[in-house]
mmCIF file of N, CA and C in Angstrom:
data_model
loop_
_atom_site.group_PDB
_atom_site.id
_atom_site.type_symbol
_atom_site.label_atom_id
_atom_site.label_comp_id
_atom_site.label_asym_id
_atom_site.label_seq_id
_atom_site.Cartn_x
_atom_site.Cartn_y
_atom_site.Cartn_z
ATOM 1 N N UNK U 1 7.948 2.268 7.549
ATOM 2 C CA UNK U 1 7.404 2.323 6.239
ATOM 3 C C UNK U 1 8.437 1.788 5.265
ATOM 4 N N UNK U 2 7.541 1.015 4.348
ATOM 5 C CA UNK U 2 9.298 0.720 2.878
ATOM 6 C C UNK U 2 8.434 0.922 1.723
ATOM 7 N N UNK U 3 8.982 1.285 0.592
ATOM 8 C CA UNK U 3 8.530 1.000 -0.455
ATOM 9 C C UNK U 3 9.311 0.529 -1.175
ATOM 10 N N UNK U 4 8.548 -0.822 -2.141
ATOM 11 C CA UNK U 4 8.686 -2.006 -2.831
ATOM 12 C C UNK U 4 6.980 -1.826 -3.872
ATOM 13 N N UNK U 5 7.638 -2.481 -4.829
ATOM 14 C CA UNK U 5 6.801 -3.453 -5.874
ATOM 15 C C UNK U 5 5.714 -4.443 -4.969
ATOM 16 N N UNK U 6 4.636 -4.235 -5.885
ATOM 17 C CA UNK U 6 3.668 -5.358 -5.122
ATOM 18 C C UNK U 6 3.328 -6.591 -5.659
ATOM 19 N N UNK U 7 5.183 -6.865 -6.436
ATOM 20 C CA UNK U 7 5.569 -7.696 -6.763
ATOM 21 C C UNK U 7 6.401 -8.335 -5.216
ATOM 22 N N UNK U 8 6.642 -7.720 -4.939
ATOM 23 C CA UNK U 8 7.413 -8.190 -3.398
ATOM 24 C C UNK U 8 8.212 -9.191 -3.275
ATOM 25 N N UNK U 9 9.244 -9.371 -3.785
ATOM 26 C CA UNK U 9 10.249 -10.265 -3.819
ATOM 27 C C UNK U 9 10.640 -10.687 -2.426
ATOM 28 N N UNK U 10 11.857 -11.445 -1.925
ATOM 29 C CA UNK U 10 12.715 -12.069 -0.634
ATOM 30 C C UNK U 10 12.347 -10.891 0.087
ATOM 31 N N UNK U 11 13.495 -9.534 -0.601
ATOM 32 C CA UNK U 11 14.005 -8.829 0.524
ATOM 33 C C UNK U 11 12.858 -8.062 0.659
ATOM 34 N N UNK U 12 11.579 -7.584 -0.259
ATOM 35 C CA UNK U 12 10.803 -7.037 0.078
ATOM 36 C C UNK U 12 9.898 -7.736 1.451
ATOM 37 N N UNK U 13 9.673 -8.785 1.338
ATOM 38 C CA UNK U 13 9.217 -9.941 2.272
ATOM 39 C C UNK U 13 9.836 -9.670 3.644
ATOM 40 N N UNK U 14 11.363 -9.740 3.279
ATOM 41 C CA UNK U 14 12.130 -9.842 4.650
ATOM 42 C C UNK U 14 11.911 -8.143 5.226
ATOM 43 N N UNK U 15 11.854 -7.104 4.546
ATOM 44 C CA UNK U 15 11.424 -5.771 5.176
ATOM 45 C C UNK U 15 10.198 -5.922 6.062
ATOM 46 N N UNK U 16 9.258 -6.092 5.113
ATOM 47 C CA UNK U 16 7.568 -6.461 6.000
ATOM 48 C C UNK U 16 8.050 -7.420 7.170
ATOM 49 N N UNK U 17 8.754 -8.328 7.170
ATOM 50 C CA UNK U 17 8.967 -9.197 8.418
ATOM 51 C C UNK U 17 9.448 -8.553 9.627
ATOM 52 N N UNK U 18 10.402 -7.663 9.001
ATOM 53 C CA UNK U 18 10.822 -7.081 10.375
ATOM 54 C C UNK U 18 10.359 -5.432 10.259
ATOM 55 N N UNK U 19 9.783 -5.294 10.069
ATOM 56 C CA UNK U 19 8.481 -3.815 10.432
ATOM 57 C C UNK U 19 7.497 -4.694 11.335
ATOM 58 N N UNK U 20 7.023 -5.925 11.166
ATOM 59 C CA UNK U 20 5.855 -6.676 11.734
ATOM 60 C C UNK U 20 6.616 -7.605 12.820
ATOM 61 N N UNK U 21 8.242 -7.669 13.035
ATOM 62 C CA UNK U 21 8.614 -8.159 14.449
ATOM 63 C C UNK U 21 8.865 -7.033 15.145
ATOM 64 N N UNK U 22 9.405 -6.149 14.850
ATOM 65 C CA UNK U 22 10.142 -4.617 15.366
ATOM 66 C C UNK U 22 8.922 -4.084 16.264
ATOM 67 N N UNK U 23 7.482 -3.560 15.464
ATOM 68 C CA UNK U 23 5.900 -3.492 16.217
ATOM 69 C C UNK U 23 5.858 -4.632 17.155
ATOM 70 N N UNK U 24 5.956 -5.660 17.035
ATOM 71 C CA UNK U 24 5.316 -6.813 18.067
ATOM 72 C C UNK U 24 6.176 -6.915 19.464
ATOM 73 N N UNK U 25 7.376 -6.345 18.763
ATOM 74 C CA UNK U 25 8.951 -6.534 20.100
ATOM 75 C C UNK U 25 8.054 -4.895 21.012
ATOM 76 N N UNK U 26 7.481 -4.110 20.657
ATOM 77 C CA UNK U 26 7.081 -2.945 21.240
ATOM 78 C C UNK U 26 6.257 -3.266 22.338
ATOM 79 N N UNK U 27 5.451 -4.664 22.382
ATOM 80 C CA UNK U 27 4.987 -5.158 23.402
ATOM 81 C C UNK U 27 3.528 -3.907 23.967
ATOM 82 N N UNK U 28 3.535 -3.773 24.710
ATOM 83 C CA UNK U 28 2.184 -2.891 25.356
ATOM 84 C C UNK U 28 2.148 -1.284 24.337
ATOM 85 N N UNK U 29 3.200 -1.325 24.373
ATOM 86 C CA UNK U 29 3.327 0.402 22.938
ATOM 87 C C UNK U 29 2.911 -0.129 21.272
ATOM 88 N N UNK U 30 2.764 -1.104 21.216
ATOM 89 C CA UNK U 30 2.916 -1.915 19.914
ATOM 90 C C UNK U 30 1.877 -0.934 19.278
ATOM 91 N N UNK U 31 0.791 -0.792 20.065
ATOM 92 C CA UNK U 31 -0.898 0.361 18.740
ATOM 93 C C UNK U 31 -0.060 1.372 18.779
ATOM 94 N N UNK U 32 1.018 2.097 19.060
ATOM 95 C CA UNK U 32 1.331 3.339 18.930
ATOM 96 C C UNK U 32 1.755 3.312 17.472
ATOM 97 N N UNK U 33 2.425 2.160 16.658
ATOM 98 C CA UNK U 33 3.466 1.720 16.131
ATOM 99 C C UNK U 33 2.408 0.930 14.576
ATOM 100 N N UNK U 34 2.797 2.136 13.636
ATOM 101 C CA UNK U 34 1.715 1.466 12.288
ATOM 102 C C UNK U 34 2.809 1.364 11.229
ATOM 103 N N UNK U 35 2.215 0.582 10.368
ATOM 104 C CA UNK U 35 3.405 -0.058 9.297
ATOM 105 C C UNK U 35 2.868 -0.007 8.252
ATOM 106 N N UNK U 36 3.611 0.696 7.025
ATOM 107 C CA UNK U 36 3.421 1.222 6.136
ATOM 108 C C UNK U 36 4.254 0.890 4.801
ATOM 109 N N UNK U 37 3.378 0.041 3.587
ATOM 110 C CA UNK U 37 3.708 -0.120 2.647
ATOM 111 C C UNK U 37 3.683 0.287 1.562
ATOM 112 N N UNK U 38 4.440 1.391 0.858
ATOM 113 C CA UNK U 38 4.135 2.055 -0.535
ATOM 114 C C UNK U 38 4.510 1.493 -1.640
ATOM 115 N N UNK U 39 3.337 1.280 -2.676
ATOM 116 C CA UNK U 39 3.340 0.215 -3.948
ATOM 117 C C UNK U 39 3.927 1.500 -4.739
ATOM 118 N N UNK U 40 4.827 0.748 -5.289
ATOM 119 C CA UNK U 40 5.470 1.717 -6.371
ATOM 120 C C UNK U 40 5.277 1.469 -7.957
ATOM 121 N N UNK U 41 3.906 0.243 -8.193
ATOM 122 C CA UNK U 41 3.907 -0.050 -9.309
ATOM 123 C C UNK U 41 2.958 -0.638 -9.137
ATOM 124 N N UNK U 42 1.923 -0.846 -10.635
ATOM 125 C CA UNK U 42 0.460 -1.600 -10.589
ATOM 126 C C UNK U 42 0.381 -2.651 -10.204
ATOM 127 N N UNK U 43 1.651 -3.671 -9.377
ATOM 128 C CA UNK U 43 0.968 -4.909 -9.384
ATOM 129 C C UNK U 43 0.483 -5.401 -7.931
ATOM 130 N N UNK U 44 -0.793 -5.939 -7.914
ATOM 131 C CA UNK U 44 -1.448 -6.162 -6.956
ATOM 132 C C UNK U 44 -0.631 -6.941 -6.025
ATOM 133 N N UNK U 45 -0.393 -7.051 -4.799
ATOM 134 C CA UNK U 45 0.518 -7.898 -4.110
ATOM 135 C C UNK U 45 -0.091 -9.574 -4.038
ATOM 136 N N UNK U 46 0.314 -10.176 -3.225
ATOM 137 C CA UNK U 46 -0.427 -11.897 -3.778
ATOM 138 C C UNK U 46 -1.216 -12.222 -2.178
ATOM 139 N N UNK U 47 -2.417 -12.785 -2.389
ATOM 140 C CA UNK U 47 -2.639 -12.793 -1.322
ATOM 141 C C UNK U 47 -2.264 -13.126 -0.304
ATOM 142 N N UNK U 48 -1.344 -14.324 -0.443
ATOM 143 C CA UNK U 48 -0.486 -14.486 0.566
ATOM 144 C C UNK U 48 0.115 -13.552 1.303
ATOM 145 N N UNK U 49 1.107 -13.093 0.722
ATOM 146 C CA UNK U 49 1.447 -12.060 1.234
ATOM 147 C C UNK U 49 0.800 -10.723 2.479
ATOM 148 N N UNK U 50 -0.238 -10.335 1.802
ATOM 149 C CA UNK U 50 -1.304 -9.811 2.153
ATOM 150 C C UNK U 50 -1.719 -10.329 3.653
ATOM 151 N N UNK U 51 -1.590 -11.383 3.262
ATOM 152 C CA UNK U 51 -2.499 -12.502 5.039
ATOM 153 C C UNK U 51 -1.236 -12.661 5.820
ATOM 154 N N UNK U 52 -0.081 -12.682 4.854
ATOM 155 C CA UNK U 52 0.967 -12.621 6.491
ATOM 156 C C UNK U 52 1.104 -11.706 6.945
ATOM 157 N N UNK U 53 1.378 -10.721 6.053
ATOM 158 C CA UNK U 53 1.679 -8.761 6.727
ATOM 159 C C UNK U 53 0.521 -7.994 7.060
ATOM 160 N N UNK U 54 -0.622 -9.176 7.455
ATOM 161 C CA UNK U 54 -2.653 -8.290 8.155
ATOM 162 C C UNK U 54 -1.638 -7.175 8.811
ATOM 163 N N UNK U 55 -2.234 -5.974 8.107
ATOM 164 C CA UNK U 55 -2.348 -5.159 9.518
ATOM 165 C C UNK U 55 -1.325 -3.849 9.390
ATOM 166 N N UNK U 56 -0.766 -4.687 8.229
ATOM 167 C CA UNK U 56 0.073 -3.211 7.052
ATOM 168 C C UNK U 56 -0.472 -2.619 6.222
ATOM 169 N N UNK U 57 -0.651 -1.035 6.127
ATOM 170 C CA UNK U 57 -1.327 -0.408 5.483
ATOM 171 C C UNK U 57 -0.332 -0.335 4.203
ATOM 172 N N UNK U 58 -1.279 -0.485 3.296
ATOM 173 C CA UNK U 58 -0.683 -0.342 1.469
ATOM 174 C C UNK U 58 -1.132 1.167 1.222
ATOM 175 N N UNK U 59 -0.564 1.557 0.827
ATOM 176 C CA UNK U 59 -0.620 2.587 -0.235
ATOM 177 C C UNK U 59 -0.071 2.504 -1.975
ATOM 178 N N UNK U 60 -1.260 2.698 -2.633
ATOM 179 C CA UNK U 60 -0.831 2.887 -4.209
ATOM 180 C C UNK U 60 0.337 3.921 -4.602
ATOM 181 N N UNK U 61 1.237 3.652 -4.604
ATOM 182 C CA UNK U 61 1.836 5.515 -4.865
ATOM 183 C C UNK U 61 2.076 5.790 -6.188
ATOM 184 N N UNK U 62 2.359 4.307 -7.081
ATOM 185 C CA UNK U 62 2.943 4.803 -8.258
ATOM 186 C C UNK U 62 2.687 6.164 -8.688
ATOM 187 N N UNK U 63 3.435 7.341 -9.489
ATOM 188 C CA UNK U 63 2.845 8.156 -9.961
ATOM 189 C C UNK U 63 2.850 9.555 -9.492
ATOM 190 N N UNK U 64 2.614 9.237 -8.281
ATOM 191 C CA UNK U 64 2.627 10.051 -7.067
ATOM 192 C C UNK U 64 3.445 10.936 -6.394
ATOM 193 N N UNK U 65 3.785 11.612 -5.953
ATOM 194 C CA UNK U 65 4.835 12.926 -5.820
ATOM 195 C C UNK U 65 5.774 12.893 -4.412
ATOM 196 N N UNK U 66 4.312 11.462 -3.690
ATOM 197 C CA UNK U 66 4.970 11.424 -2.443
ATOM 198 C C UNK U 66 6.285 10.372 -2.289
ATOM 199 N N UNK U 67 6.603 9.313 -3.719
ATOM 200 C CA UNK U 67 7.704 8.984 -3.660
ATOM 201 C C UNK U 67 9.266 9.426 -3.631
ATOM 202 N N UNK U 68 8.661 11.216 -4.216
ATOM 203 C CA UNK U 68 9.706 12.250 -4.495
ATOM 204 C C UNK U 68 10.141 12.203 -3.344
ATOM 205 N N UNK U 69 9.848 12.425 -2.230
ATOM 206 C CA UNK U 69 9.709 13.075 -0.625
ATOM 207 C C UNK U 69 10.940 12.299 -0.170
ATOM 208 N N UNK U 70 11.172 10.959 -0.241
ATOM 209 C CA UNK U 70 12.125 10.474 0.486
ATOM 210 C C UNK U 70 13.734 10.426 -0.586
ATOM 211 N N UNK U 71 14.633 10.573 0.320
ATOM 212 C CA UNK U 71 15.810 10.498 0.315
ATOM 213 C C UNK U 71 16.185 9.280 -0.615
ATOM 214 N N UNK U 72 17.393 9.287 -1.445
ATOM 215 C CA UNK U 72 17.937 8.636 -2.121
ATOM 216 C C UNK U 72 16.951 7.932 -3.222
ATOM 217 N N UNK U 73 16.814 7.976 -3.834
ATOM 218 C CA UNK U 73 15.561 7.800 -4.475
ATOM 219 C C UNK U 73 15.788 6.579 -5.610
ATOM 220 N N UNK U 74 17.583 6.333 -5.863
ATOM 221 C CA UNK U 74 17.784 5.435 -6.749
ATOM 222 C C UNK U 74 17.602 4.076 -6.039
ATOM 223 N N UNK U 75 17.842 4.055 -4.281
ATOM 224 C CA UNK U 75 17.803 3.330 -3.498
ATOM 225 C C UNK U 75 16.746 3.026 -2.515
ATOM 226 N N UNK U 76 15.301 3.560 -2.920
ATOM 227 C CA UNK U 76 14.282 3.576 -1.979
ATOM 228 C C UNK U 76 14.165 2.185 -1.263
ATOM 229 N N UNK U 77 13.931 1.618 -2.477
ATOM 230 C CA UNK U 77 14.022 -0.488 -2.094
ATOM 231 C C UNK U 77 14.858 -0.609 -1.199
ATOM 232 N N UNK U 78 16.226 -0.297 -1.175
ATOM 233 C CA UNK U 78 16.786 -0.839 0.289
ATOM 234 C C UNK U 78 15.923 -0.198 1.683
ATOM 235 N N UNK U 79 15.237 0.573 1.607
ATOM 236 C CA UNK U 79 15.629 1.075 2.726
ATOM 237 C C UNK U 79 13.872 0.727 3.705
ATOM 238 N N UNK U 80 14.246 0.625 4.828
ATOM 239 C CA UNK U 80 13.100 0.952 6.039
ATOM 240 C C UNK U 80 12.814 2.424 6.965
ATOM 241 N N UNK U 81 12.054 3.061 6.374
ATOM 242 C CA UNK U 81 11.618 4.090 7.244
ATOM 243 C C UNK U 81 11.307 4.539 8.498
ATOM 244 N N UNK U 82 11.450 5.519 9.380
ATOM 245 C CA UNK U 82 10.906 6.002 10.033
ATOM 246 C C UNK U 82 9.565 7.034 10.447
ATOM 247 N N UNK U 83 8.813 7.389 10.445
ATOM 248 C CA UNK U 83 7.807 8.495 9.890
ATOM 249 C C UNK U 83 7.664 9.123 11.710
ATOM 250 N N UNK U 84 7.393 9.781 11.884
ATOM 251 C CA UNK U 84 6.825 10.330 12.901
ATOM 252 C C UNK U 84 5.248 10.609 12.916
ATOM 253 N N UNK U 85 4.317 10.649 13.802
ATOM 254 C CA UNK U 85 3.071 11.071 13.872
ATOM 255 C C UNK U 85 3.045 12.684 12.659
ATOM 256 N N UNK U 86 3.790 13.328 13.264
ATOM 257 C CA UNK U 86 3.546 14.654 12.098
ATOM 258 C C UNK U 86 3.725 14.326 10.617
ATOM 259 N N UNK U 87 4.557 13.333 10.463
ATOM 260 C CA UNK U 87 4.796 13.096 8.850
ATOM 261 C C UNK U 87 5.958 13.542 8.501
ATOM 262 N N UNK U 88 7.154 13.733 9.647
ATOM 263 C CA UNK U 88 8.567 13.957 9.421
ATOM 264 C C UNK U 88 9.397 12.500 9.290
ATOM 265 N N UNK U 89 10.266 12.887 8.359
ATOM 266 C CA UNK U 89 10.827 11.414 8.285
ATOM 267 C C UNK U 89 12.083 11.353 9.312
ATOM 268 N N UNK U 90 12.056 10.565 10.098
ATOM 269 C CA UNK U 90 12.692 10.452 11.515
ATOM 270 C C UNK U 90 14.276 9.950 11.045
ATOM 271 N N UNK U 91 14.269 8.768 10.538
ATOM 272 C CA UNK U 91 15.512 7.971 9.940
ATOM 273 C C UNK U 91 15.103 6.708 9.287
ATOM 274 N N UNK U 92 16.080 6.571 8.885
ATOM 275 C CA UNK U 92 15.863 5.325 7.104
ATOM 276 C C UNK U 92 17.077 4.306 8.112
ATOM 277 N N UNK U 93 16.902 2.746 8.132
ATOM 278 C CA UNK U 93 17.481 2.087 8.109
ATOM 279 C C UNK U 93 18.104 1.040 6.996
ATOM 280 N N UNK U 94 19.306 1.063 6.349
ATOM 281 C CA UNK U 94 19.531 0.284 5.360
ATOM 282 C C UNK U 94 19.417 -0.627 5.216
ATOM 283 N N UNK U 95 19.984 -1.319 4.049
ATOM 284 C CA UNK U 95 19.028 -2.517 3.722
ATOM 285 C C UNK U 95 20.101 -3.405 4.501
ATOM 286 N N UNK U 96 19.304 -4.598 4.800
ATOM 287 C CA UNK U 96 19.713 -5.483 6.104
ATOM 288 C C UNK U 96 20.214 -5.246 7.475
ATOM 289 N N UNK U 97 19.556 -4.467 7.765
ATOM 290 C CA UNK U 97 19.693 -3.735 9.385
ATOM 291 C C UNK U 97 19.181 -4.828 10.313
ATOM 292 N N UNK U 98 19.870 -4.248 11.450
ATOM 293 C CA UNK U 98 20.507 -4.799 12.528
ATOM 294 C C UNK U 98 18.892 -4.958 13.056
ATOM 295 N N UNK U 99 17.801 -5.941 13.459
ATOM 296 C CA UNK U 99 16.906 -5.982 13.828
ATOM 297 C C UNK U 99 16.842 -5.507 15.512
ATOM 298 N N UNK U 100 17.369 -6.029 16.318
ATOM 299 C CA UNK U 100 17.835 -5.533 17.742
ATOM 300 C C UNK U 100 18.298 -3.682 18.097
ATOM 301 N N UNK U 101 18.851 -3.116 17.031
ATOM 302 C CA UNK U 101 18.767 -1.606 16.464
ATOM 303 C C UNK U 101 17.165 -0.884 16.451
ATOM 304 N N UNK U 102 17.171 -1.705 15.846
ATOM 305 C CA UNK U 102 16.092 -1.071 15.077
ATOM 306 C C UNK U 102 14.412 -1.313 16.129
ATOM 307 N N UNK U 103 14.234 -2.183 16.950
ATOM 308 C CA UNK U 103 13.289 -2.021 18.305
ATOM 309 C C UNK U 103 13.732 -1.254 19.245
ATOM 310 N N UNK U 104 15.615 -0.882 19.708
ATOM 311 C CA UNK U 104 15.774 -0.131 20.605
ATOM 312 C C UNK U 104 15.502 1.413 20.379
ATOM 313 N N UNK U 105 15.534 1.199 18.690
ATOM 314 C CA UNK U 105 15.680 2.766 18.354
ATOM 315 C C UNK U 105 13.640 2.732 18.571
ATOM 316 N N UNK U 106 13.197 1.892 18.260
ATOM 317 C CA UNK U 106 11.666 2.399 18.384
ATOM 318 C C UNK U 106 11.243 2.803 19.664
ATOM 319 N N UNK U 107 11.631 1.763 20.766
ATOM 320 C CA UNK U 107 11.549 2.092 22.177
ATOM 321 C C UNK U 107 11.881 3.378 22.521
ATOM 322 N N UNK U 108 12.954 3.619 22.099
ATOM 323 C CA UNK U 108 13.380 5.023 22.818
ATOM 324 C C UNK U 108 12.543 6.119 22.145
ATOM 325 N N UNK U 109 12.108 6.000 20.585
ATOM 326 C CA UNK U 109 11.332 7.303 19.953
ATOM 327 C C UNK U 109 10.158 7.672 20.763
ATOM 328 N N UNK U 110 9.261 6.400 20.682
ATOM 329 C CA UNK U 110 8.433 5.982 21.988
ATOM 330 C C UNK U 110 8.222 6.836 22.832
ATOM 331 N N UNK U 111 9.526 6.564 23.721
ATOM 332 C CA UNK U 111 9.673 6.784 25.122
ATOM 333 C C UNK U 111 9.785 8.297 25.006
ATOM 334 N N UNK U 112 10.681 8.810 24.264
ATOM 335 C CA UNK U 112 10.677 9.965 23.845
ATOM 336 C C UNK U 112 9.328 11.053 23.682
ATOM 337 N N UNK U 113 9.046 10.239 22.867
ATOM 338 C CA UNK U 113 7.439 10.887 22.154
ATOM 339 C C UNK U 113 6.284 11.590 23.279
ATOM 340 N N UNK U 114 5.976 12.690 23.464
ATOM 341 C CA UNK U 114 5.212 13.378 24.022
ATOM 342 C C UNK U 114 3.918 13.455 23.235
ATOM 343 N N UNK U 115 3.546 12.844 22.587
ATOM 344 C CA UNK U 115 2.027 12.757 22.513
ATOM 345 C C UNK U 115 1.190 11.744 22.693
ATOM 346 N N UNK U 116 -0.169 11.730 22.925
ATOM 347 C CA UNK U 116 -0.820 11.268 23.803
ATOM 348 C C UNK U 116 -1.007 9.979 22.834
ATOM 349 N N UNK U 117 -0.770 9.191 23.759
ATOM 350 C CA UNK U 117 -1.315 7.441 23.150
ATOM 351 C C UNK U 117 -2.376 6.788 23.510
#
């Protein structure tokens, strides 16, 4: 999950890129694995955008209480989420993380994960 403006600048771009390689590197686990974008402000994202990242769920949040929820809050924009099925936040990867990290760490949650897929 990240939240960004749906203004979506580079690095917002480059987050969605690798939430949408990180899922695809998951290979046969990949449906376990959903990607999650929270708008932190009214602006509609561009369609472009939209048609490259099919398949990422948006959420409106501006406003919303659930932006409170995560950690560091002056720094949300850097960061890439973790969520778990329950809605625990697993771990935050900073901004420009190690892409090769960040599929092993999914694999193993995965692998880890005891509920039914």
């Amino acid at each position: 999950m990240t939240i960004d403006s749906g203004e979506c600048d580079q690095h917002c771009q480059k987050k969605l890129y690798l939430m949408r390689q990180v899922r695809l590197a998951q290979h046969t686990e990949k449906d376990r694995v959903e990607r999650v974008w929270l708008i932190n402000d009214d602006i509609q994202p561009d369609a472009e955008i939209m048609h490259q990242y099919e398949g990422t769920r948006l959420v409106l949040a501006k406003g919303r209480t659930l932006l409170e929820e995560f950690p560091a809050v002056e720094s949300q924009l850097d960061h890439i989420y973790v969520i778990d099925p329950m809605g625990n936040l697993m771990m935050r990867y900073p901004r420009d993380p190690e892409p090769k990290k960040m599929v092993d760490d999914i694999k193993r949650l995965l692998k880890l994960s005891h509920m039914e897929h």
